[in-house]
Short mmCIF file of N, CA and C in Angstrom, two decimals:
data_model
loop_
_atom_site.label_atom_id
_atom_site.label_comp_id
_atom_site.label_asym_id
_atom_site.label_seq_id
_atom_site.Cartn_x
_atom_site.Cartn_y
_atom_site.Cartn_z
N UNK A 1 113.50 -76.61 -120.46
CA UNK A 1 113.60 -77.92 -120.77
C UNK A 1 113.33 -78.45 -118.72
N UNK A 2 112.58 -79.58 -118.67
CA UNK A 2 112.76 -79.91 -117.32
C UNK A 2 114.23 -81.09 -117.25
N UNK A 3 115.03 -80.46 -115.84
CA UNK A 3 115.78 -81.40 -115.86
C UNK A 3 115.31 -82.33 -114.28
N UNK A 4 115.04 -83.73 -114.17
CA UNK A 4 115.29 -84.31 -113.35
C UNK A 4 116.41 -85.22 -113.15
N UNK A 5 116.21 -85.47 -111.72
CA UNK A 5 117.10 -85.99 -111.19
C UNK A 5 117.08 -87.43 -110.39
N UNK A 6 117.58 -87.97 -109.62
CA UNK A 6 117.71 -89.19 -108.64
C UNK A 6 118.34 -89.59 -108.53
N UNK A 7 118.05 -90.02 -106.46
CA UNK A 7 118.58 -90.39 -105.79
C UNK A 7 117.93 -91.66 -105.10
N UNK A 8 119.24 -92.93 -104.59
CA UNK A 8 117.96 -93.82 -104.20
C UNK A 8 119.30 -95.13 -103.74
N UNK A 9 118.49 -96.04 -103.67
CA UNK A 9 119.04 -96.87 -103.12
C UNK A 9 119.94 -98.19 -103.73
N UNK A 10 120.98 -98.29 -103.51
CA UNK A 10 121.59 -99.68 -104.67
C UNK A 10 120.49 -100.96 -104.83
N UNK A 11 120.48 -100.68 -103.36
CA UNK A 11 119.78 -102.42 -103.15
C UNK A 11 117.93 -101.75 -103.07
N UNK A 12 117.30 -102.47 -103.54
CA UNK A 12 115.72 -102.31 -103.50
C UNK A 12 115.21 -103.89 -103.70
N UNK A 13 114.35 -104.21 -102.51
CA UNK A 13 114.55 -105.35 -101.81
C UNK A 13 113.27 -105.80 -103.04
N UNK A 14 113.53 -107.59 -103.56
CA UNK A 14 112.69 -107.92 -104.59
C UNK A 14 110.89 -107.51 -104.47
N UNK A 15 110.88 -107.51 -103.36
CA UNK A 15 108.75 -107.02 -103.01
C UNK A 15 108.73 -105.82 -103.28
N UNK A 16 109.73 -104.91 -103.41
CA UNK A 16 109.42 -103.38 -103.71
C UNK A 16 109.45 -102.82 -104.81
N UNK A 17 110.51 -103.73 -105.82
CA UNK A 17 111.12 -103.73 -107.16
C UNK A 17 109.98 -102.88 -108.39
N UNK A 18 109.01 -104.49 -108.19
CA UNK A 18 107.50 -103.28 -109.54
C UNK A 18 107.39 -102.53 -109.04
N UNK A 19 106.71 -102.09 -107.21
CA UNK A 19 106.86 -100.97 -107.39
C UNK A 19 107.24 -99.80 -108.09
N UNK A 20 108.24 -99.54 -107.63
CA UNK A 20 109.84 -98.65 -107.98
C UNK A 20 110.05 -98.35 -109.63
N UNK A 21 109.57 -99.98 -110.13
CA UNK A 21 110.03 -99.47 -111.77
C UNK A 21 108.26 -99.00 -112.33
N UNK A 22 107.16 -98.95 -111.15
CA UNK A 22 106.08 -98.67 -111.79
C UNK A 22 106.07 -96.81 -111.29
N UNK A 23 106.20 -96.71 -110.32
CA UNK A 23 106.11 -95.33 -109.78
C UNK A 23 107.24 -94.26 -110.54
N UNK A 24 108.47 -95.12 -111.06
CA UNK A 24 109.98 -94.10 -111.91
C UNK A 24 109.27 -94.50 -113.41
N UNK A 25 108.33 -95.12 -114.30
CA UNK A 25 107.53 -94.96 -115.41
C UNK A 25 106.39 -94.04 -115.44
N UNK A 26 105.86 -93.87 -113.68
CA UNK A 26 104.87 -92.67 -114.18
C UNK A 26 105.75 -91.19 -114.01
N UNK A 27 106.49 -91.41 -113.60
CA UNK A 27 107.08 -90.25 -113.01
C UNK A 27 107.61 -90.08 -114.52
N UNK A 28 108.57 -90.56 -114.93
CA UNK A 28 108.78 -90.46 -116.18
C UNK A 28 107.76 -90.19 -117.48
N UNK A 29 106.57 -89.94 -117.18
CA UNK A 29 105.67 -90.08 -118.33
C UNK A 29 105.49 -89.22 -119.15
N UNK A 30 105.36 -88.91 -120.29
CA UNK A 30 104.97 -88.23 -121.00
C UNK A 30 106.51 -87.48 -121.20
N UNK A 31 107.53 -87.53 -120.68
CA UNK A 31 108.60 -87.19 -121.48
C UNK A 31 109.03 -86.68 -122.73
N UNK A 32 109.79 -85.83 -123.08
CA UNK A 32 110.07 -85.80 -124.62
C UNK A 32 111.35 -85.77 -124.75
N UNK A 33 112.57 -85.19 -125.68
CA UNK A 33 113.45 -85.30 -126.12
C UNK A 33 114.02 -83.56 -125.15
N UNK A 34 113.24 -83.26 -124.67
CA UNK A 34 114.01 -81.58 -123.75
C UNK A 34 114.06 -81.45 -122.29
N UNK A 35 113.71 -83.16 -122.32
CA UNK A 35 113.47 -83.45 -120.63
C UNK A 35 115.58 -84.01 -120.78
N UNK A 36 116.33 -83.09 -119.53
CA UNK A 36 117.80 -83.74 -118.87
C UNK A 36 117.49 -84.25 -117.45
N UNK A 37 117.77 -85.86 -117.83
CA UNK A 37 117.19 -86.77 -116.39
C UNK A 37 118.91 -87.07 -116.40
N UNK A 38 119.34 -86.71 -114.98
CA UNK A 38 120.36 -86.31 -113.98
C UNK A 38 121.09 -88.17 -113.10
N UNK A 39 122.20 -88.52 -113.14
CA UNK A 39 122.25 -89.70 -112.90
C UNK A 39 123.42 -90.02 -112.52
N UNK A 40 123.90 -90.86 -111.13
CA UNK A 40 125.13 -91.08 -110.86
C UNK A 40 125.40 -92.29 -111.43
N UNK A 41 124.71 -92.94 -111.38
CA UNK A 41 124.86 -94.48 -112.72
C UNK A 41 125.32 -95.27 -111.84
N UNK A 42 124.81 -95.51 -110.78
CA UNK A 42 125.15 -96.79 -109.71
C UNK A 42 124.16 -97.41 -109.73
N UNK A 43 124.55 -98.78 -109.68
CA UNK A 43 123.91 -100.46 -109.09
C UNK A 43 122.94 -99.73 -108.53
N UNK A 44 121.48 -100.35 -108.62
CA UNK A 44 120.06 -100.07 -108.15
C UNK A 44 119.02 -98.74 -108.60
N UNK A 45 118.26 -97.67 -107.83
CA UNK A 45 118.16 -97.00 -108.62
C UNK A 45 118.49 -95.78 -109.17
N UNK A 46 119.69 -95.96 -109.58
CA UNK A 46 120.44 -94.96 -110.04
C UNK A 46 120.23 -95.59 -111.74
N UNK A 47 120.48 -96.38 -111.83
CA UNK A 47 120.35 -97.44 -113.59
C UNK A 47 119.30 -97.73 -113.33
N UNK A 48 118.71 -98.08 -113.15
CA UNK A 48 117.03 -98.26 -113.72
C UNK A 48 116.27 -96.95 -114.00
N UNK A 49 116.35 -95.89 -112.84
CA UNK A 49 116.22 -94.44 -113.71
C UNK A 49 116.71 -93.95 -114.80
N UNK A 50 118.13 -94.44 -115.36
CA UNK A 50 118.65 -93.61 -116.68
C UNK A 50 117.58 -94.36 -117.58
N UNK A 51 117.43 -96.11 -117.64
CA UNK A 51 117.45 -96.57 -118.34
C UNK A 51 115.73 -96.16 -119.11
N UNK A 52 114.94 -96.22 -118.07
CA UNK A 52 113.94 -95.84 -118.16
C UNK A 52 113.51 -94.41 -118.62
N UNK A 53 114.47 -93.63 -118.44
CA UNK A 53 114.61 -91.50 -118.87
C UNK A 53 115.02 -92.14 -120.01
N UNK A 54 116.14 -92.82 -120.81
CA UNK A 54 117.03 -92.91 -122.26
C UNK A 54 115.76 -93.32 -122.60
N UNK A 55 115.19 -94.36 -122.78
CA UNK A 55 113.61 -95.13 -124.02
C UNK A 55 112.53 -94.35 -123.74
N UNK A 56 112.68 -93.08 -122.96
CA UNK A 56 111.68 -92.29 -122.95
C UNK A 56 112.36 -90.87 -123.37
N UNK A 57 113.82 -91.20 -124.06
CA UNK A 57 113.98 -89.95 -125.10
C UNK A 57 114.74 -88.46 -124.54
N UNK A 58 114.55 -88.96 -123.31
CA UNK A 58 115.48 -88.54 -122.46
C UNK A 58 116.81 -88.08 -122.94
N UNK A 59 117.85 -86.89 -121.97
CA UNK A 59 118.99 -86.66 -122.65
C UNK A 59 119.54 -86.61 -121.45
N UNK A 60 120.35 -87.98 -121.03
CA UNK A 60 121.12 -88.66 -120.13
C UNK A 60 122.21 -87.31 -119.35
N UNK A 61 122.58 -86.80 -118.26
CA UNK A 61 123.62 -86.24 -118.09
C UNK A 61 124.29 -87.56 -117.02
N UNK A 62 125.61 -87.49 -117.16
CA UNK A 62 125.84 -88.99 -116.20
C UNK A 62 127.38 -88.34 -115.62
N UNK A 63 126.71 -87.70 -113.73
CA UNK A 63 127.16 -87.47 -112.88
C UNK A 63 128.32 -88.23 -112.65
N UNK A 64 129.68 -88.38 -112.52
CA UNK A 64 130.49 -89.26 -111.52
C UNK A 64 131.34 -88.39 -110.66
N UNK A 65 130.69 -88.96 -109.79
CA UNK A 65 131.81 -88.71 -108.47
C UNK A 65 132.59 -88.29 -108.22
N UNK A 66 133.77 -89.47 -108.50
CA UNK A 66 135.12 -89.64 -108.43
C UNK A 66 136.26 -90.15 -110.32
N UNK A 67 137.62 -90.47 -109.99
CA UNK A 67 137.67 -90.64 -110.30
C UNK A 67 137.61 -91.96 -111.21
N UNK A 68 138.16 -92.73 -110.14
CA UNK A 68 138.10 -94.58 -109.62
C UNK A 68 136.93 -95.04 -109.17
N UNK A 69 135.60 -93.97 -109.89
CA UNK A 69 134.71 -94.49 -109.68
C UNK A 69 133.80 -96.15 -110.48
N UNK A 70 135.38 -96.56 -111.37
CA UNK A 70 134.63 -97.94 -111.17
C UNK A 70 134.60 -98.99 -111.06
N UNK A 71 135.92 -98.79 -109.93
CA UNK A 71 136.19 -99.60 -109.27
C UNK A 71 135.53 -99.83 -108.12
N UNK A 72 134.14 -99.03 -108.09
CA UNK A 72 133.12 -99.70 -107.01
C UNK A 72 132.46 -100.52 -107.28
N UNK A 73 132.01 -100.77 -108.51
CA UNK A 73 130.98 -102.12 -109.09
C UNK A 73 131.42 -103.27 -109.07
N UNK A 74 130.47 -103.93 -108.19
CA UNK A 74 131.34 -105.12 -108.13
C UNK A 74 131.41 -106.76 -108.70
N UNK A 75 130.88 -106.53 -109.63
CA UNK A 75 131.01 -107.69 -110.77
C UNK A 75 131.15 -106.65 -111.78
N UNK A 76 131.48 -107.66 -113.20
CA UNK A 76 131.50 -106.91 -114.31
C UNK A 76 130.26 -107.09 -114.95
N UNK A 77 129.07 -107.75 -114.39
CA UNK A 77 127.83 -107.07 -114.97
C UNK A 77 127.24 -105.94 -114.70
N UNK A 78 127.44 -105.27 -113.41
CA UNK A 78 127.07 -103.78 -113.05
C UNK A 78 128.21 -103.28 -113.50
N UNK A 79 129.49 -103.30 -113.61
CA UNK A 79 130.39 -102.56 -114.21
C UNK A 79 129.82 -102.27 -116.14
N UNK A 80 129.60 -103.05 -116.39
CA UNK A 80 129.11 -103.20 -117.91
C UNK A 80 127.81 -102.17 -118.10
N UNK A 81 127.34 -102.48 -117.51
CA UNK A 81 125.65 -101.71 -117.54
C UNK A 81 126.03 -100.43 -117.17
N UNK A 82 126.83 -100.38 -116.36
CA UNK A 82 127.22 -98.57 -116.05
C UNK A 82 127.79 -98.36 -117.47
N UNK A 83 129.32 -98.68 -118.02
CA UNK A 83 129.68 -98.44 -119.00
C UNK A 83 128.41 -98.18 -120.06
N UNK A 84 127.73 -98.50 -120.55
CA UNK A 84 126.92 -99.45 -121.38
C UNK A 84 126.36 -97.44 -121.37
N UNK A 85 125.19 -97.52 -120.08
CA UNK A 85 124.83 -95.41 -120.01
C UNK A 85 125.22 -94.81 -119.68
N UNK A 86 126.39 -95.08 -119.62
CA UNK A 86 127.55 -93.69 -119.60
C UNK A 86 127.96 -93.34 -121.42
N UNK A 87 127.68 -94.37 -122.25
CA UNK A 87 127.98 -93.90 -123.09
C UNK A 87 126.74 -93.93 -124.24
N UNK A 88 125.75 -93.70 -123.94
CA UNK A 88 124.64 -93.33 -124.03
C UNK A 88 124.32 -91.51 -123.80
N UNK A 89 124.75 -91.44 -122.64
CA UNK A 89 125.22 -89.87 -121.64
C UNK A 89 124.82 -89.03 -122.75
N UNK A 90 124.52 -87.82 -122.86
CA UNK A 90 123.97 -86.72 -123.46
C UNK A 90 125.67 -85.72 -123.31
N UNK A 91 125.84 -85.69 -121.84
CA UNK A 91 126.56 -85.18 -121.23
C UNK A 91 127.13 -86.12 -119.74
N UNK A 92 129.15 -85.35 -119.69
CA UNK A 92 129.33 -86.47 -118.63
C UNK A 92 129.67 -85.70 -117.63
N UNK A 93 129.47 -85.17 -116.59
CA UNK A 93 130.44 -84.31 -115.64
C UNK A 93 131.11 -85.38 -114.76
N UNK A 94 132.61 -84.53 -114.37
CA UNK A 94 132.92 -85.74 -113.88
C UNK A 94 133.51 -84.69 -112.01
N UNK A 95 132.97 -85.30 -111.08
CA UNK A 95 133.37 -84.15 -110.07
C UNK A 95 135.18 -84.41 -109.88
N UNK A 96 135.57 -83.39 -108.81
CA UNK A 96 136.91 -83.45 -108.52
C UNK A 96 137.50 -83.81 -107.98
N UNK A 97 137.24 -85.49 -107.21
CA UNK A 97 137.37 -86.18 -106.52
C UNK A 97 138.31 -86.99 -107.07
N UNK A 98 139.66 -87.80 -106.48
CA UNK A 98 139.68 -88.95 -107.14
C UNK A 98 139.73 -89.94 -106.52
N UNK A 99 138.93 -90.14 -105.25
CA UNK A 99 138.76 -91.56 -104.94
C UNK A 99 137.10 -91.42 -104.28
N UNK A 100 136.86 -92.49 -104.58
CA UNK A 100 134.72 -92.41 -104.26
C UNK A 100 134.90 -92.86 -102.62
N UNK A 101 134.51 -91.37 -102.23
CA UNK A 101 134.25 -91.15 -100.98
C UNK A 101 133.03 -90.62 -100.39
N UNK A 102 132.58 -90.74 -99.06
CA UNK A 102 131.51 -90.08 -98.75
C UNK A 102 131.24 -89.19 -99.43
N UNK A 103 131.83 -88.67 -98.75
CA UNK A 103 132.24 -87.04 -99.44
C UNK A 103 132.30 -86.79 -100.93
N UNK A 104 132.69 -87.71 -102.09
CA UNK A 104 132.46 -87.68 -103.39
C UNK A 104 131.09 -88.05 -103.51
N UNK A 105 130.11 -88.64 -103.35
CA UNK A 105 128.99 -89.05 -103.44
C UNK A 105 128.07 -88.13 -103.10
N UNK A 106 128.29 -88.04 -101.47
CA UNK A 106 127.31 -86.39 -101.24
C UNK A 106 127.24 -85.07 -102.28
N UNK A 107 128.98 -85.14 -102.66
CA UNK A 107 128.45 -84.13 -104.18
C UNK A 107 128.07 -84.65 -104.96
N UNK A 108 127.91 -85.68 -105.53
CA UNK A 108 127.43 -85.91 -106.07
C UNK A 108 125.68 -85.82 -106.27
N UNK A 109 125.36 -86.46 -105.40
CA UNK A 109 123.79 -85.87 -105.00
C UNK A 109 122.92 -84.73 -104.81
N UNK A 110 124.91 -83.89 -104.36
CA UNK A 110 124.37 -82.58 -103.97
C UNK A 110 124.09 -81.56 -105.97
N UNK A 111 125.38 -82.32 -106.45
CA UNK A 111 125.14 -81.68 -108.03
C UNK A 111 123.52 -81.97 -108.52
N UNK A 112 123.61 -83.32 -107.67
CA UNK A 112 122.21 -83.69 -108.81
C UNK A 112 121.44 -82.91 -108.36
N UNK A 113 120.82 -82.70 -107.31
CA UNK A 113 120.10 -81.51 -106.02
C UNK A 113 119.68 -80.46 -107.17
N UNK A 114 121.41 -79.54 -106.91
CA UNK A 114 121.59 -78.69 -107.52
C UNK A 114 120.69 -78.23 -108.99
N UNK A 115 120.51 -79.26 -110.02
CA UNK A 115 121.20 -79.01 -111.02
C UNK A 115 119.80 -79.49 -111.42
N UNK A 116 118.75 -79.57 -110.40
CA UNK A 116 117.78 -80.12 -111.37
C UNK A 116 116.38 -79.44 -111.00
N UNK A 117 115.01 -79.97 -111.57
CA UNK A 117 113.75 -79.02 -110.88
C UNK A 117 112.72 -80.44 -110.09
N UNK A 118 113.24 -81.64 -110.66
CA UNK A 118 112.31 -82.45 -109.52
C UNK A 118 113.24 -83.82 -109.11
N UNK A 119 113.66 -83.82 -107.84
CA UNK A 119 113.84 -84.97 -107.82
C UNK A 119 112.85 -85.95 -107.16
N UNK A 120 113.65 -87.48 -108.14
CA UNK A 120 113.00 -88.78 -107.85
C UNK A 120 114.18 -89.33 -106.18
N UNK A 121 113.34 -89.98 -105.28
CA UNK A 121 113.92 -90.76 -104.36
C UNK A 121 113.49 -91.91 -104.31
N UNK A 122 113.59 -92.61 -104.59
CA UNK A 122 113.94 -94.11 -104.35
C UNK A 122 114.37 -94.43 -102.96
N UNK A 123 113.48 -94.17 -102.03
CA UNK A 123 114.07 -94.12 -100.66
C UNK A 123 112.93 -94.81 -99.31
N UNK A 124 113.54 -95.56 -98.69
CA UNK A 124 112.75 -96.25 -97.02
C UNK A 124 112.19 -95.03 -96.49
N UNK A 125 113.09 -93.90 -96.68
CA UNK A 125 112.24 -92.80 -95.50
C UNK A 125 113.43 -93.60 -94.41
N UNK A 126 114.24 -93.82 -94.12
CA UNK A 126 115.09 -94.04 -92.55
C UNK A 126 116.49 -93.26 -93.59
N UNK A 127 117.12 -92.55 -91.83
CA UNK A 127 118.32 -91.81 -92.59
C UNK A 127 119.19 -92.73 -93.45
N UNK A 128 120.14 -92.08 -93.63
CA UNK A 128 121.04 -92.24 -94.63
C UNK A 128 122.50 -93.18 -93.65
N UNK A 129 122.80 -94.34 -94.46
CA UNK A 129 123.56 -95.20 -93.43
C UNK A 129 125.28 -95.00 -93.78
N UNK A 130 125.61 -93.67 -94.00
CA UNK A 130 126.57 -92.86 -93.86
C UNK A 130 126.15 -92.14 -95.32
N UNK A 131 127.67 -91.06 -95.11
CA UNK A 131 127.10 -89.30 -95.55
C UNK A 131 127.09 -89.91 -96.89
N UNK A 132 125.90 -89.03 -97.74
CA UNK A 132 125.68 -89.57 -98.91
C UNK A 132 124.86 -90.53 -99.84
N UNK A 133 124.18 -90.65 -98.55
CA UNK A 133 122.82 -91.71 -98.55
C UNK A 133 121.99 -90.96 -99.18
N UNK A 134 120.68 -91.58 -99.94
CA UNK A 134 119.68 -91.47 -100.23
C UNK A 134 118.62 -90.51 -99.20
N UNK A 135 118.80 -90.44 -97.94
CA UNK A 135 118.67 -89.25 -97.16
C UNK A 135 118.96 -88.51 -96.75
N UNK A 136 120.33 -87.87 -97.02
CA UNK A 136 121.23 -87.23 -96.56
C UNK A 136 120.85 -85.92 -98.58
N UNK A 137 121.15 -86.33 -99.28
CA UNK A 137 120.38 -85.64 -100.45
C UNK A 137 118.92 -85.11 -100.78
N UNK A 138 117.69 -86.65 -100.24
CA UNK A 138 116.58 -85.81 -99.92
C UNK A 138 116.16 -85.08 -98.87
N UNK A 139 117.25 -85.12 -97.83
CA UNK A 139 117.22 -83.41 -96.94
C UNK A 139 118.05 -82.43 -97.56
N UNK A 140 119.08 -82.41 -98.34
CA UNK A 140 119.36 -81.16 -99.03
C UNK A 140 118.57 -80.70 -100.00
N UNK A 141 118.09 -81.03 -100.16
CA UNK A 141 117.39 -80.82 -101.63
C UNK A 141 115.79 -80.45 -101.06
N UNK A 142 115.57 -80.66 -99.90
CA UNK A 142 114.54 -80.76 -99.35
C UNK A 142 114.55 -78.85 -98.69
N UNK A 143 115.87 -78.67 -98.31
CA UNK A 143 116.77 -77.60 -97.64
C UNK A 143 116.42 -75.95 -98.71
N UNK A 144 116.72 -76.58 -100.15
CA UNK A 144 116.40 -75.77 -101.70
C UNK A 144 115.25 -75.57 -101.82
N UNK A 145 114.51 -75.70 -100.74
CA UNK A 145 112.77 -75.83 -102.08
C UNK A 145 112.77 -76.40 -102.64
N UNK A 146 113.60 -77.85 -103.29
CA UNK A 146 113.52 -78.60 -104.25
C UNK A 146 112.19 -79.77 -104.42
N UNK A 147 110.94 -79.71 -105.19
CA UNK A 147 109.61 -80.78 -105.01
C UNK A 147 111.05 -82.53 -105.36
N UNK A 148 110.57 -83.16 -104.26
CA UNK A 148 111.46 -83.97 -104.29
C UNK A 148 109.68 -85.32 -104.02
N UNK A 149 109.90 -86.62 -104.48
CA UNK A 149 108.71 -87.29 -104.90
C UNK A 149 109.49 -88.38 -104.59
N UNK A 150 109.17 -88.68 -103.66
CA UNK A 150 109.51 -90.47 -103.01
C UNK A 150 109.09 -91.57 -103.78
N UNK A 151 109.58 -92.62 -103.66
CA UNK A 151 109.08 -93.71 -104.20
C UNK A 151 109.77 -94.64 -103.54
N UNK A 152 108.56 -95.79 -102.84
CA UNK A 152 109.20 -97.13 -102.08
C UNK A 152 107.64 -97.84 -101.56
N UNK A 153 107.81 -98.79 -101.72
CA UNK A 153 106.65 -99.16 -101.25
C UNK A 153 106.49 -99.75 -99.90
N UNK A 154 105.76 -99.14 -99.59
CA UNK A 154 105.23 -99.22 -97.99
C UNK A 154 105.94 -100.11 -97.72
N UNK A 155 106.09 -100.64 -96.20
CA UNK A 155 106.08 -101.70 -94.70
C UNK A 155 107.32 -102.46 -96.00
N UNK A 156 108.09 -102.03 -97.18
CA UNK A 156 109.06 -102.78 -96.93
C UNK A 156 110.84 -102.20 -96.66
N UNK A 157 111.45 -102.75 -95.67
CA UNK A 157 112.52 -102.97 -95.56
C UNK A 157 113.27 -102.82 -96.72
N UNK A 158 114.15 -101.72 -96.75
CA UNK A 158 116.04 -102.33 -97.59
C UNK A 158 116.46 -103.47 -96.20
N UNK A 159 117.34 -103.85 -97.08
CA UNK A 159 118.04 -104.77 -96.42
C UNK A 159 119.56 -103.48 -95.67
#
């Protein structure tokens, strides 16, 4: 079984969005039902990846960082999309953190890096803005020797 994980920014500027979608589609091309897609289902890169992986027949594993994770979604639409994707997951891994903290986010990203064969990173290449950010997870995956494919449009800065 191929296991592909995602780490990425929650905010993808409009100028990068079509490039990111094309990169994710390309990375996921040729998938079959034997592929496992690991995602925390956060807004942004995680949800884009989960949607595309499910559309290509992958089995989704939702890695939930904390017991109160749903409280982190800013809008009703974002929460509804998270719940829909989670309901479509073949498996749910719920980490043992009661609250959504930077440590919980780092642990979820590390879990994904630990359990994938390839990590896709929707990443602008800059250091993480807080523990558990995309840059931290890319660094962690690379220390494991995990292949990392970075998807981002050159010249576009994240907000």
